[in-house]
Short mmCIF file of C-alpha atoms and ligand atoms in Angstrom, two decimals:
data_model
loop_
_atom_site.label_atom_id
_atom_site.label_comp_id
_atom_site.label_asym_id
_atom_site.label_seq_id
_atom_site.Cartn_x
_atom_site.Cartn_y
_atom_site.Cartn_z
CA UNK H 27 -15.30 137.26 -163.98
CA UNK H 28 -17.69 135.19 -166.03
CA UNK H 29 -19.49 135.14 -169.35
CA UNK H 30 -22.26 137.17 -167.77
CA UNK H 31 -19.94 139.77 -166.14
CA UNK H 32 -16.77 139.94 -168.24
CA UNK H 33 -15.43 142.97 -166.30
CA UNK H 34 -13.76 142.56 -163.00
CA UNK H 35 -15.77 142.94 -159.80
CA UNK H 36 -14.28 145.39 -157.27
CA UNK H 37 -15.23 144.56 -153.71
CA UNK H 38 -12.76 146.22 -151.39
CA UNK H 39 -15.18 147.53 -148.79
CA UNK H 40 -18.83 147.49 -147.77
CA UNK H 41 -20.98 149.03 -150.50
CA UNK H 42 -24.03 151.08 -149.54
CA UNK H 43 -26.43 151.30 -152.49
CA UNK H 44 -28.52 153.81 -150.54
CA UNK H 45 -25.68 156.32 -150.21
CA UNK H 46 -24.79 155.99 -153.89
CA UNK H 47 -28.41 156.40 -154.87
CA UNK H 48 -28.80 159.55 -152.79
CA UNK H 49 -25.59 161.08 -154.20
CA UNK H 50 -26.39 160.26 -157.85
CA UNK H 51 -27.20 163.81 -158.92
CA UNK H 52 -23.80 164.99 -157.79
CA UNK H 53 -22.04 162.17 -159.51
CA UNK H 54 -23.99 162.37 -162.77
CA UNK H 55 -24.29 166.10 -163.22
CA UNK H 56 -22.02 167.75 -160.62
CA UNK H 57 -25.09 169.00 -158.86
CA UNK H 58 -24.26 170.85 -155.70
CA UNK H 59 -26.10 173.60 -153.86
CA UNK H 60 -26.21 177.37 -154.02
CA UNK H 61 -27.13 179.74 -151.22
CA UNK H 62 -30.39 181.48 -152.11
CA UNK H 63 -29.33 184.57 -150.16
CA UNK H 64 -25.71 185.31 -151.13
CA UNK H 65 -25.25 183.00 -154.16
CA UNK H 66 -22.22 181.12 -152.78
CA UNK H 67 -21.88 177.74 -154.51
CA UNK H 68 -21.05 174.42 -152.84
CA UNK H 69 -19.98 171.00 -154.02
CA UNK H 70 -20.63 168.45 -152.61
CA UNK H 71 -24.06 169.87 -151.76
CA UNK H 72 -24.67 171.47 -148.36
CA UNK H 73 -28.17 170.15 -147.75
CA UNK H 74 -29.73 170.93 -144.42
CA UNK H 75 -26.86 173.18 -143.32
CA UNK H 76 -26.50 176.92 -143.00
CA UNK H 77 -24.41 178.97 -145.38
CA UNK H 78 -20.94 179.61 -143.82
CA UNK H 79 -20.77 183.06 -145.51
CA UNK H 80 -24.10 184.71 -144.66
CA UNK H 81 -25.65 182.16 -142.23
CA UNK H 82 -28.83 181.84 -144.28
CA UNK H 83 -30.63 178.54 -144.14
CA UNK H 84 -32.03 178.19 -147.64
CA UNK H 85 -29.97 176.16 -150.11
CA UNK H 86 -31.20 175.46 -153.67
CA UNK H 87 -29.85 172.84 -156.11
CA UNK H 88 -27.18 174.13 -158.45
CA UNK H 89 -25.52 172.38 -161.36
CA UNK H 90 -21.84 173.30 -161.37
CA UNK H 91 -19.91 174.12 -164.53
CA UNK H 92 -18.74 171.08 -166.45
CA UNK H 93 -15.44 172.61 -167.54
CA UNK H 94 -12.53 173.85 -165.51
CA UNK H 95 -8.80 174.20 -164.98
CA UNK H 96 -6.51 171.78 -163.10
CA UNK H 97 -5.12 173.20 -159.88
CA UNK H 98 -3.27 170.22 -158.44
CA UNK H 99 -2.25 166.86 -159.94
CA UNK H 100 -1.15 163.73 -158.11
CA UNK H 101 -0.23 160.52 -159.90
CA UNK H 102 -0.89 157.24 -158.15
CA UNK H 103 1.79 155.25 -159.89
CA UNK H 104 2.21 152.28 -157.61
CA UNK H 105 3.49 149.96 -160.29
CA UNK H 106 0.40 147.77 -160.28
CA UNK H 107 -3.14 148.44 -161.49
CA UNK H 108 -5.55 150.18 -159.20
CA UNK H 109 -8.67 148.02 -159.29
CA UNK H 110 -11.68 149.53 -160.86
CA UNK H 111 -9.98 152.28 -162.84
CA UNK H 112 -9.44 150.54 -166.18
CA UNK H 113 -6.17 150.02 -167.97
CA UNK H 114 -5.28 153.67 -168.49
CA UNK H 115 -2.81 153.80 -165.64
CA UNK H 116 -1.29 155.47 -163.73
CA UNK H 117 -4.36 156.80 -162.00
CA UNK H 118 -4.19 160.59 -161.99
CA UNK H 119 -6.11 162.34 -159.18
CA UNK H 120 -6.66 166.03 -159.58
CA UNK H 121 -8.27 169.09 -158.04
CA UNK H 122 -10.23 171.08 -160.60
CA UNK H 123 -11.27 174.69 -160.30
CA UNK H 124 -14.49 174.73 -162.26
CA UNK H 125 -15.38 177.77 -164.37
CA UNK H 126 -17.87 178.90 -161.74
CA UNK H 127 -15.23 178.91 -158.98
CA UNK H 128 -16.14 175.62 -157.28
CA UNK H 129 -13.25 173.25 -156.52
CA UNK H 130 -13.78 169.51 -157.13
CA UNK H 131 -11.63 166.44 -156.61
CA UNK H 132 -11.64 163.82 -159.33
CA UNK H 133 -9.69 161.68 -161.76
CA UNK H 134 -8.40 162.52 -165.20
CA UNK H 135 -8.93 159.61 -167.61
CA UNK H 136 -8.25 158.81 -171.25
CA UNK H 137 -5.13 160.94 -171.67
CA UNK H 138 -2.35 160.11 -174.13
CA UNK H 139 0.67 161.10 -172.09
CA UNK H 140 0.78 161.55 -168.29
CA UNK H 141 2.98 164.62 -168.78
CA UNK H 142 0.09 166.48 -170.43
CA UNK H 143 -1.92 166.32 -167.21
CA UNK H 144 -0.43 169.29 -165.33
CA UNK H 145 -1.75 172.25 -163.40
CA UNK H 146 -3.25 174.81 -165.77
CA UNK H 147 -4.56 172.27 -168.22
CA UNK H 148 -8.18 172.63 -169.28
CA UNK H 149 -10.55 169.74 -168.57
CA UNK H 150 -14.20 168.90 -169.04
CA UNK H 151 -16.46 166.56 -167.11
CA UNK H 152 -17.44 163.22 -168.61
CA UNK H 153 -19.61 160.37 -167.28
CA UNK H 154 -17.74 157.12 -166.70
CA UNK H 155 -18.13 153.85 -164.82
CA UNK H 156 -17.00 154.13 -161.25
CA UNK H 157 -17.46 150.76 -159.67
CA UNK H 158 -19.96 147.97 -159.19
CA UNK H 159 -22.76 147.53 -156.74
CA UNK H 160 -22.96 144.20 -154.97
CA UNK H 161 -25.84 143.39 -157.33
CA UNK H 162 -23.46 143.67 -160.29
CA UNK H 163 -24.99 146.95 -161.55
CA UNK H 164 -22.55 149.63 -162.55
CA UNK H 165 -22.31 152.85 -160.64
CA UNK H 166 -21.55 155.80 -162.89
CA UNK H 167 -20.02 159.09 -162.00
CA UNK H 168 -17.98 162.05 -163.15
CA UNK H 169 -14.43 161.92 -164.40
CA UNK H 170 -12.46 164.53 -166.26
CA UNK H 171 -10.76 164.47 -169.65
CA UNK H 172 -8.34 166.95 -171.16
CA UNK H 173 -10.11 169.31 -173.50
CA UNK H 174 -9.22 172.22 -175.75
CA UNK H 175 -11.61 174.82 -174.40
ZN1 LIG Z 1 -25.12 182.57 -148.13
#
């Protein structure tokens, strides 16, 4: 930490800026793919692969729904902060069934009480800081917050 970078740097593993750049549409907008033949939706995107339902080869970009329902909740309450996830601990990892049927793994942030984060709760996607590149630039991506929808 310094005057220039007041927030903590997280460097737990090798960072590939190229991978994070290529996956930015998925992280920013939940963009997956959709089979052009049978309309099955996929997230993360199945690019360059065949559809497992109808074996067609054409996939087109598809922006998943930004709201959904919690299916599974797991609290990572280790008793010490998980680096890079802010002060709103414990970290709560969830599986969300989006309103278009796609299942996504993510984190629920900015909740008041951990008990309110339970299966069946409604959530919406928000854009939050994920971590830092080695250059110091922030990488953003999706998180979920509880929402009355
Ligand atoms: Zn298909």
